Short mmCIF file of C-alpha atoms and ligand atoms in Angstrom, two decimals:
data_model
loop_
_atom_site.label_atom_id
_atom_site.label_comp_id
_atom_site.label_asym_id
_atom_site.label_seq_id
_atom_site.Cartn_x
_atom_site.Cartn_y
_atom_site.Cartn_z
CA MET T 37 20.77 10.94 8.40
CA ILE T 38 20.17 7.27 9.27
CA ILE T 39 16.56 6.38 10.14
CA LEU T 40 15.15 3.17 11.52
CA GLY T 41 11.50 2.57 10.54
CA ILE T 42 9.03 0.09 12.04
CA GLU T 43 5.70 -1.07 10.55
CA THR T 44 3.25 -3.50 12.22
CA SER T 45 -0.19 -2.06 11.40
CA CYS T 46 -1.61 -5.22 9.82
CA ASP T 47 -0.03 -8.55 8.86
CA GLU T 48 3.56 -7.64 7.95
CA THR T 49 6.28 -7.19 10.55
CA SER T 50 8.80 -4.87 8.96
CA VAL T 51 11.92 -2.96 10.00
CA SER T 52 13.98 -0.85 7.64
CA ILE T 53 17.10 1.28 7.81
CA ILE T 54 17.35 4.16 5.34
CA LYS T 55 19.92 6.81 4.64
CA ALA T 56 18.07 10.05 3.85
CA SER T 57 19.32 13.37 2.55
CA SER T 58 17.68 16.26 0.70
CA ASP T 59 18.48 14.74 -2.67
CA ARG T 60 18.03 11.04 -2.14
CA ILE T 61 16.52 8.34 0.00
CA GLU T 62 18.60 5.21 0.02
CA VAL T 63 17.15 2.05 1.48
CA LEU T 64 19.95 0.18 3.25
CA SER T 65 17.69 -2.65 4.37
CA ASN T 66 13.96 -3.37 4.37
CA ILE T 67 13.04 -6.61 6.10
CA VAL T 68 9.44 -7.77 5.72
CA SER T 69 8.18 -10.82 7.58
CA SER T 70 4.78 -11.68 6.13
CA GLN T 71 1.99 -13.47 8.02
CA ILE T 72 -0.15 -14.08 4.91
CA LYS T 73 0.10 -17.87 5.18
CA LEU T 74 -1.15 -17.83 8.78
CA HIS T 75 -4.13 -15.55 8.10
CA SER T 76 -5.13 -17.14 4.79
CA GLU T 77 -6.35 -20.15 6.80
CA TRP T 78 -8.93 -17.81 8.38
CA GLY T 79 -9.84 -15.95 5.16
CA GLY T 80 -8.60 -12.61 6.51
CA VAL T 81 -6.38 -11.01 9.14
CA VAL T 82 -7.14 -12.04 12.74
CA PRO T 83 -5.96 -9.08 14.88
CA ASN T 84 -4.85 -11.02 17.97
CA LEU T 85 -3.02 -13.63 15.91
CA ALA T 86 -1.31 -10.81 14.02
CA ALA T 87 -0.18 -9.24 17.31
CA ARG T 88 1.20 -12.56 18.56
CA GLU T 89 3.21 -13.02 15.36
CA HIS T 90 4.52 -9.44 15.44
CA LEU T 91 5.68 -10.00 19.00
CA LYS T 92 7.52 -13.17 17.97
CA ASN T 93 9.08 -11.67 14.85
CA ILE T 94 9.91 -8.08 15.64
CA SER T 95 13.22 -8.63 17.47
CA PRO T 96 14.76 -10.97 14.84
CA VAL T 97 13.47 -8.66 12.08
CA LEU T 98 15.18 -5.68 13.76
CA LYS T 99 18.41 -7.64 14.17
CA ARG T 100 18.38 -8.65 10.50
CA ALA T 101 17.60 -5.09 9.37
CA LEU T 102 20.60 -3.77 11.32
CA THR T 103 22.92 -6.54 10.08
CA CYS T 104 21.88 -6.11 6.43
CA SER T 105 22.27 -2.33 6.57
CA LYS T 106 25.78 -2.70 8.05
CA LYS T 107 24.82 -0.01 10.58
CA ASN T 108 25.07 -0.08 14.37
CA ILE T 109 22.73 1.27 17.01
CA LYS T 110 25.03 4.27 17.47
CA ASP T 111 24.56 5.20 13.77
CA ILE T 112 20.77 5.59 14.11
CA ASP T 113 19.68 9.25 14.25
CA LEU T 114 15.90 8.73 14.39
CA ILE T 115 13.36 5.99 15.03
CA SER T 116 9.96 6.10 13.31
CA VAL T 117 6.94 3.85 13.71
CA THR T 118 3.43 3.50 12.28
CA LYS T 119 1.13 4.92 14.97
CA GLY T 120 -2.14 4.33 13.02
CA PRO T 121 -4.49 3.64 11.39
CA GLY T 122 -4.58 -0.15 11.57
CA LEU T 123 -5.42 -3.05 13.83
CA MET T 124 -4.96 -1.89 17.44
CA PRO T 125 -3.33 -5.10 18.80
CA ALA T 126 -0.93 -5.15 15.84
CA LEU T 127 -0.10 -1.43 16.03
CA LEU T 128 0.59 -1.68 19.76
CA ILE T 129 3.39 -4.19 19.26
CA GLY T 130 5.20 -1.82 16.88
CA THR T 131 4.68 1.32 18.95
CA SER T 132 5.61 -0.37 22.26
CA PHE T 133 8.74 -1.81 20.68
CA ALA T 134 9.69 1.54 19.14
CA LYS T 135 9.15 3.30 22.48
CA THR T 136 11.33 0.76 24.27
CA ILE T 137 14.28 1.10 21.92
CA SER T 138 13.87 4.88 21.77
CA TYR T 139 14.11 5.02 25.60
CA ILE T 140 17.00 2.56 25.94
CA TRP T 141 19.03 3.85 22.96
CA GLU T 142 18.17 7.49 23.79
CA LYS T 143 17.06 8.25 20.21
CA PRO T 144 14.26 10.59 19.04
CA LEU T 145 11.00 8.90 18.03
CA ILE T 146 8.31 9.96 15.53
CA GLY T 147 4.90 8.34 14.92
CA ILE T 148 3.83 8.17 11.27
CA HIS T 149 0.40 7.83 9.65
CA HIS T 150 0.35 4.58 7.65
CA ILE T 151 -1.07 6.23 4.51
CA GLU T 152 1.57 8.97 4.70
CA GLY T 153 4.06 6.09 4.54
CA HIS T 154 2.39 4.67 1.42
CA ILE T 155 2.53 8.11 -0.22
CA TYR T 156 6.22 8.56 0.61
CA ALA T 157 7.06 5.12 -0.82
CA ASN T 158 7.06 7.08 -4.08
CA PHE T 159 10.05 9.09 -2.86
CA ILE T 160 12.21 5.96 -2.69
CA ASP T 161 13.99 5.30 -5.95
CA SER T 162 12.44 2.31 -7.65
CA LYS T 163 15.71 1.10 -9.13
CA LEU T 164 16.81 -1.54 -6.71
CA SER T 165 20.55 -1.97 -6.51
CA ALA T 166 20.30 -5.27 -4.67
CA ARG T 167 17.61 -7.74 -3.78
CA SER T 168 17.79 -11.13 -2.18
CA LEU T 169 15.39 -13.54 -0.62
CA THR T 170 16.78 -14.62 2.70
CA LYS T 171 14.03 -16.59 4.39
CA LYS T 172 11.61 -18.71 2.38
CA ASN T 173 9.69 -15.94 0.61
CA THR T 174 9.04 -14.11 3.86
CA VAL T 175 12.04 -11.85 4.25
CA THR T 176 13.30 -9.61 1.49
CA ILE T 177 16.16 -7.12 1.46
CA TYR T 178 16.07 -4.11 -0.82
CA LYS T 179 18.40 -1.32 -1.71
CA GLY T 180 17.21 1.70 -3.62
CA ARG T 181 17.94 5.40 -4.25
CA GLY T 182 15.77 8.49 -3.91
CA SER T 183 14.26 10.63 -6.67
CA ARG T 184 12.64 14.05 -7.12
CA ILE T 185 8.90 14.57 -7.52
CA LYS T 186 7.36 17.94 -8.42
CA PHE T 187 4.39 19.49 -6.58
CA PRO T 188 1.43 19.84 -6.76
CA ILE T 189 0.88 16.09 -6.51
CA LEU T 190 -2.40 14.27 -7.03
CA CYS T 191 -2.25 11.00 -5.14
CA LEU T 192 -4.60 8.07 -5.59
CA VAL T 193 -4.43 6.01 -2.40
CA VAL T 194 -5.74 2.47 -2.91
CA SER T 195 -5.15 0.08 -0.04
CA GLY T 196 -7.02 -2.53 1.98
CA GLY T 197 -8.53 0.14 4.24
CA HIS T 198 -8.44 3.35 2.16
CA THR T 199 -9.46 4.70 -1.24
CA GLN T 200 -8.80 8.42 -1.44
CA LEU T 201 -7.82 11.09 -3.90
CA ILE T 202 -5.45 13.47 -2.13
CA LEU T 203 -4.07 16.76 -3.36
CA MET T 204 -0.65 17.79 -2.02
CA LYS T 205 0.51 21.36 -2.68
CA ASP T 206 3.72 20.62 -0.78
CA HIS T 207 5.30 18.04 1.51
CA LEU T 208 3.01 16.84 4.33
CA GLN T 209 0.05 18.97 3.15
CA TYR T 210 -2.94 16.80 2.43
CA LYS T 211 -6.31 17.82 1.05
CA ILE T 212 -8.66 14.89 0.62
CA ILE T 213 -10.75 15.72 -2.47
CA GLY T 214 -12.57 12.40 -2.67
CA GLU T 215 -12.86 9.08 -0.87
CA THR T 216 -14.82 5.88 -0.70
CA GLN T 217 -18.27 6.07 0.83
CA ASP T 218 -18.13 2.42 1.90
CA ASP T 219 -15.59 -0.33 1.06
CA ALA T 220 -12.01 0.45 0.04
CA ALA T 221 -10.81 -0.89 -3.33
CA GLY T 222 -8.53 -3.50 -1.69
CA GLU T 223 -11.34 -4.56 0.63
CA ALA T 224 -13.58 -5.15 -2.42
CA PHE T 225 -10.83 -7.28 -4.03
CA ASP T 226 -10.57 -9.31 -0.80
CA LYS T 227 -14.36 -9.76 -0.44
CA VAL T 228 -14.90 -10.76 -4.08
CA ALA T 229 -12.02 -13.24 -3.81
CA ARG T 230 -13.73 -14.73 -0.78
CA ILE T 231 -17.05 -15.04 -2.71
CA LEU T 232 -15.18 -16.86 -5.50
CA GLY T 233 -13.23 -19.07 -3.09
CA LEU T 234 -9.88 -17.58 -4.11
CA GLY T 235 -8.50 -17.11 -0.61
CA TYR T 236 -6.68 -14.23 1.08
CA PRO T 237 -5.27 -11.76 0.07
CA GLY T 238 -7.77 -11.26 -2.75
CA GLY T 239 -5.95 -8.67 -4.88
CA PRO T 240 -3.12 -10.82 -6.21
CA ALA T 241 -5.47 -13.85 -6.59
CA ILE T 242 -8.06 -11.90 -8.62
CA SER T 243 -5.36 -10.28 -10.72
CA ALA T 244 -3.88 -13.74 -11.55
CA GLU T 245 -7.35 -15.14 -12.45
CA ALA T 246 -8.11 -12.08 -14.59
CA GLU T 247 -4.88 -12.65 -16.50
CA LYS T 248 -6.00 -16.22 -17.28
CA SER T 249 -9.19 -14.80 -18.82
CA ASN T 250 -7.12 -12.36 -20.92
CA ARG T 251 -5.11 -15.31 -22.22
CA GLN T 252 -8.27 -17.29 -23.07
CA ILE T 253 -9.72 -14.37 -25.01
CA SER T 254 -6.62 -14.12 -27.17
CA ASP T 255 -6.58 -17.91 -27.63
CA LEU T 256 -9.65 -18.94 -29.67
CA PRO T 257 -9.40 -22.77 -29.52
CA LEU T 258 -9.25 -22.66 -25.72
CA ARG T 259 -12.30 -20.40 -25.69
CA GLN T 260 -14.32 -22.77 -27.84
CA ASP T 261 -13.36 -25.65 -25.56
CA SER T 262 -14.71 -23.84 -22.52
CA GLY T 263 -18.21 -24.50 -24.00
CA GLU T 264 -21.22 -22.91 -22.32
CA ALA T 265 -19.13 -20.56 -20.21
CA SER T 266 -17.72 -18.80 -23.28
CA LYS T 267 -21.26 -17.78 -24.37
CA ILE T 268 -22.05 -15.97 -21.13
CA GLN T 269 -20.96 -12.34 -20.92
CA ILE T 270 -20.33 -11.07 -17.41
CA SER T 271 -20.95 -7.36 -17.04
CA LEU T 272 -20.68 -5.44 -13.80
CA PRO T 273 -21.54 -1.83 -12.85
CA ARG T 274 -18.99 1.01 -12.58
CA PRO T 275 -20.33 2.54 -9.33
CA MET T 276 -20.40 6.35 -9.07
CA ILE T 277 -18.46 6.75 -12.31
CA ASN T 278 -20.74 9.61 -13.36
CA SER T 279 -21.36 11.05 -9.88
CA GLY T 280 -19.66 14.33 -10.78
CA ASP T 281 -17.49 14.27 -7.66
CA PHE T 282 -14.28 12.43 -6.72
CA ASN T 283 -15.86 9.94 -4.32
CA PHE T 284 -15.98 6.18 -4.75
CA SER T 285 -18.19 3.26 -3.74
CA PHE T 286 -17.19 -0.39 -4.09
CA SER T 287 -19.61 -2.21 -1.83
CA GLY T 288 -22.36 -2.40 -4.53
CA LEU T 289 -19.85 -3.87 -6.98
CA LYS T 290 -19.03 -6.65 -4.53
CA THR T 291 -22.79 -7.25 -3.99
CA ALA T 292 -23.32 -7.39 -7.78
CA VAL T 293 -20.74 -10.22 -7.93
CA LEU T 294 -22.48 -11.95 -5.01
CA TYR T 295 -25.93 -11.80 -6.68
CA LYS T 296 -24.58 -12.96 -10.05
CA THR T 297 -22.81 -15.96 -8.53
CA LYS T 298 -25.82 -16.86 -6.36
CA LYS T 299 -27.75 -17.61 -9.57
CA MET T 300 -24.99 -19.90 -10.86
CA SER T 301 -24.17 -23.54 -10.24
CA LEU T 302 -20.78 -24.37 -8.71
CA SER T 303 -19.48 -25.59 -12.07
CA GLN T 304 -20.65 -22.39 -13.80
CA ILE T 305 -18.84 -20.31 -11.17
CA SER T 306 -15.76 -22.40 -11.67
CA ASN T 307 -15.92 -22.00 -15.48
CA LEU T 308 -16.58 -18.29 -15.32
CA LYS T 309 -14.26 -17.46 -12.43
CA SER T 310 -11.55 -15.83 -14.51
CA GLN T 311 -14.09 -13.90 -16.60
CA ILE T 312 -15.75 -12.56 -13.41
CA CYS T 313 -12.34 -11.57 -12.03
CA ARG T 314 -11.39 -9.81 -15.23
CA GLU T 315 -14.66 -7.84 -15.35
CA PHE T 316 -14.53 -7.02 -11.62
CA GLN T 317 -10.92 -5.83 -11.86
CA GLN T 318 -11.75 -3.78 -14.96
CA ALA T 319 -14.77 -2.19 -13.23
CA VAL T 320 -12.55 -1.07 -10.32
CA ILE T 321 -9.84 0.18 -12.67
CA ASP T 322 -12.33 2.10 -14.87
CA VAL T 323 -13.70 3.99 -11.86
CA LEU T 324 -10.25 4.69 -10.38
CA ILE T 325 -8.90 5.99 -13.69
CA CYS T 326 -11.98 8.06 -14.55
CA LYS T 327 -12.00 9.83 -11.15
CA THR T 328 -8.23 10.40 -11.19
CA VAL T 329 -8.27 11.87 -14.71
CA ASN T 330 -11.25 14.11 -13.85
CA ALA T 331 -9.52 15.32 -10.67
CA ALA T 332 -6.28 15.96 -12.56
CA GLU T 333 -8.14 17.96 -15.22
CA LYS T 334 -9.55 20.16 -12.44
CA TYR T 335 -6.40 20.56 -10.30
CA ASN T 336 -3.60 20.37 -12.93
CA PRO T 337 -1.03 18.45 -10.86
CA GLU T 338 2.62 18.29 -11.95
CA THR T 339 2.74 14.69 -10.76
CA ILE T 340 0.17 11.93 -10.30
CA ILE T 341 1.16 9.13 -7.94
CA LEU T 342 -0.32 5.82 -6.82
CA ALA T 343 -0.03 4.58 -3.25
CA GLY T 344 -1.16 1.53 -1.23
CA GLY T 345 -1.33 -2.22 -1.79
CA VAL T 346 -3.72 -2.13 -4.79
CA SER T 347 -1.14 -0.01 -6.64
CA ALA T 348 0.77 -3.30 -7.05
CA ASN T 349 -1.95 -4.30 -9.57
CA LYS T 350 -0.24 -4.55 -12.97
CA GLU T 351 -3.36 -3.72 -15.03
CA LEU T 352 -4.07 -0.64 -12.91
CA ARG T 353 -0.47 0.56 -13.36
CA LYS T 354 -0.51 -0.07 -17.10
CA GLN T 355 -3.94 1.42 -17.82
CA MET T 356 -3.41 4.45 -15.53
CA ASP T 357 -0.10 5.13 -17.29
CA SER T 358 -1.70 5.16 -20.74
CA ALA T 359 -4.76 7.17 -19.56
CA ILE T 360 -2.42 9.84 -18.15
CA LYS T 361 -0.28 9.89 -21.31
CA ASP T 362 -3.42 10.25 -23.47
CA ASN T 363 -5.38 12.77 -21.37
CA LEU T 364 -2.84 14.60 -19.22
CA PRO T 365 0.39 14.99 -21.21
CA HIS T 366 1.64 17.71 -18.83
CA SER T 367 1.45 15.54 -15.71
CA LYS T 368 4.13 12.98 -14.82
CA PHE T 369 3.01 9.58 -13.53
CA LYS T 370 4.94 7.95 -10.67
CA ILE T 371 4.39 4.60 -9.01
CA PRO T 372 6.37 2.96 -6.24
CA ASN T 373 8.25 -0.21 -7.07
CA SER T 374 5.71 -2.98 -6.42
CA GLU T 375 7.74 -4.21 -3.41
CA PHE T 376 7.26 -0.79 -1.82
CA SER T 377 3.53 -0.71 -2.72
CA LEU T 378 2.70 -3.27 -0.09
CA ASP T 379 3.20 -2.67 3.64
CA ASN T 380 6.86 -2.14 4.52
CA ALA T 381 8.93 -0.11 6.97
CA ALA T 382 11.08 1.71 4.38
CA MET T 383 8.06 3.85 3.46
CA ILE T 384 7.52 4.74 7.14
CA ALA T 385 11.18 5.74 7.52
CA ALA T 386 11.00 7.76 4.26
CA ALA T 387 7.93 9.69 5.47
CA SER T 388 9.57 10.37 8.83
CA TYR T 389 12.52 12.05 7.11
CA PHE T 390 10.17 14.70 5.65
CA ARG T 391 8.41 15.08 9.04
CA TRP T 392 11.80 15.52 10.77
CA LYS T 393 12.94 18.14 8.25
CA ASN T 394 9.77 20.10 8.94
CA MET T 395 10.25 20.18 12.74
CA SER T 396 11.66 23.04 14.82
CA GLU T 397 14.75 22.42 16.98
CA LYS T 398 12.50 22.32 20.07
CA GLN T 399 10.17 19.75 18.47
CA LYS T 400 13.19 17.63 17.53
CA LYS T 401 14.45 17.77 21.12
CA ASP T 402 10.99 16.95 22.47
CA SER T 403 10.76 13.86 20.28
CA LEU T 404 13.35 12.30 22.63
CA LYS T 405 10.47 12.13 25.13
CA ASN T 406 8.06 10.47 22.71
CA TRP T 407 8.80 7.09 24.28
CA LYS T 408 6.29 8.09 26.94
CA THR T 409 3.88 10.35 25.03
CA LEU T 410 3.38 8.78 21.60
CA GLN T 411 -0.24 7.72 21.08
CA THR T 412 -1.37 4.70 19.06
CA GLU T 413 -4.65 5.33 17.18
CA ALA T 414 -6.52 2.63 15.23
CA GLY T 415 -8.67 5.23 13.44
CA LEU T 416 -6.04 7.95 12.99
CA LYS T 417 -6.94 10.58 10.35
CA LEU T 418 -4.41 11.95 7.87
CA SER T 419 -3.45 15.56 8.63
O1 KG4 U 733 -1.52 -1.22 1.56
P1 KG4 U 733 -1.76 -2.64 1.90
O2 KG4 U 733 -0.61 -3.59 1.80
O3 KG4 U 733 -2.38 -2.74 3.33
C1 KG4 U 733 -3.25 -1.76 3.80
O4 KG4 U 733 -2.76 -0.67 4.18
O5 KG4 U 733 -4.48 -2.02 3.75
O6 KG4 U 733 -2.93 -3.14 0.94
C2 KG4 U 733 -3.46 -4.41 1.04
C3 KG4 U 733 -4.53 -4.55 -0.01
C4 KG4 U 733 -5.29 -5.86 0.11
O7 KG4 U 733 -6.66 -5.58 0.08
C5 KG4 U 733 -4.84 -6.63 -1.12
O8 KG4 U 733 -5.84 -7.52 -1.62
C6 KG4 U 733 -4.54 -5.51 -2.10
O9 KG4 U 733 -3.94 -4.51 -1.32
N1 KG4 U 733 -3.62 -5.92 -3.16
C7 KG4 U 733 -3.96 -5.92 -4.47
C8 KG4 U 733 -2.84 -6.45 -5.15
N2 KG4 U 733 -1.86 -6.73 -4.24
C9 KG4 U 733 -2.36 -6.40 -3.03
N3 KG4 U 733 -5.10 -5.55 -5.08
C10 KG4 U 733 -5.14 -5.70 -6.42
N4 KG4 U 733 -4.11 -6.20 -7.15
C11 KG4 U 733 -2.96 -6.59 -6.57
N5 KG4 U 733 -1.97 -7.08 -7.30
ZN1 ZN U 734 -0.90 -0.41 3.85
#
């Protein structure tokens, strides 16, 4: 079946067309119009500005998604949209738009939980058969194929708003076995980046700075040249690493960075920036890996997957892969292609395929009326 997905929960306007069947999910187009440049001026996402941009972009993004997929309106069997969680003004643009086209085109409509979308990004084949940049780094087209994943799945969700360990015995069955007690991992990346003056979004900026520090460590002359800074060792806590449960806490880690930098001069901060980033990133990774391995040892999953924006972090991917190979040789590790780690509509369409398959004939028929009943919920819980 051909599914049109829509995602506007935060600062990416995205529309995707996928072709889904029981053995593969093919992405025919996945257009992402990013607002990062606009929000970076404010140091974070401004909800009303995001909504205004979504409103401006959503129609051209839809048109491009249809054109690139070489499909027509009549080919679309189902429309799906992120109904929450997220920023209310931003979500409302996507859901109102989806309701309008569902009503006018007379197509069924399903609302999808944003995190469910991130999880189902793993069900899109990561081998892209085509990729091209069509509009100054803001619009990207992808093509990919589907792949099989065995249950039970242990999923580590790490995004800007969520950090959760979720056990899935089957499709669409979620048991949250641990979650953050305060900040999400991505939120901590963003806040620490702000403390260090690295701008928004923090994750990619911290990861790039941390890489610089790795290079300096393996390059002795450079290290000697950095003078005083090279003598200082930055060490940060690994919060809740020995708590005995699968919960997380990242707000204290961010505060530890704040207190350390408060005692430093501006030039010291500047000299030590990459070392702080490296240690901060490693602290987050150590906790994420330790909790995931402990949970996997308890629940014996066939597959361990990563989901959410922080899963784009190269060090996390690499270190999680080797920790799983070393400690859990019977579990397979799966990560979405990094383009599908960040917010995109292909993941929403992919999740909706599994929702659709699980629906009775009556529920499928009723979803034609969702243009008037679908609710948008900023604090929607995964169920
Ligand atoms: O899933 P996502 O795109 O949006 C939400 O659902 O929240 O995740 C965004 C988060 C941001 O906090 C961003 O800083 C983080 O993912 N992120 C990263 C990386 N790329 C994005 N964090 C660490 N390393 C990265 N490479
Ligand atoms: Zn997201």
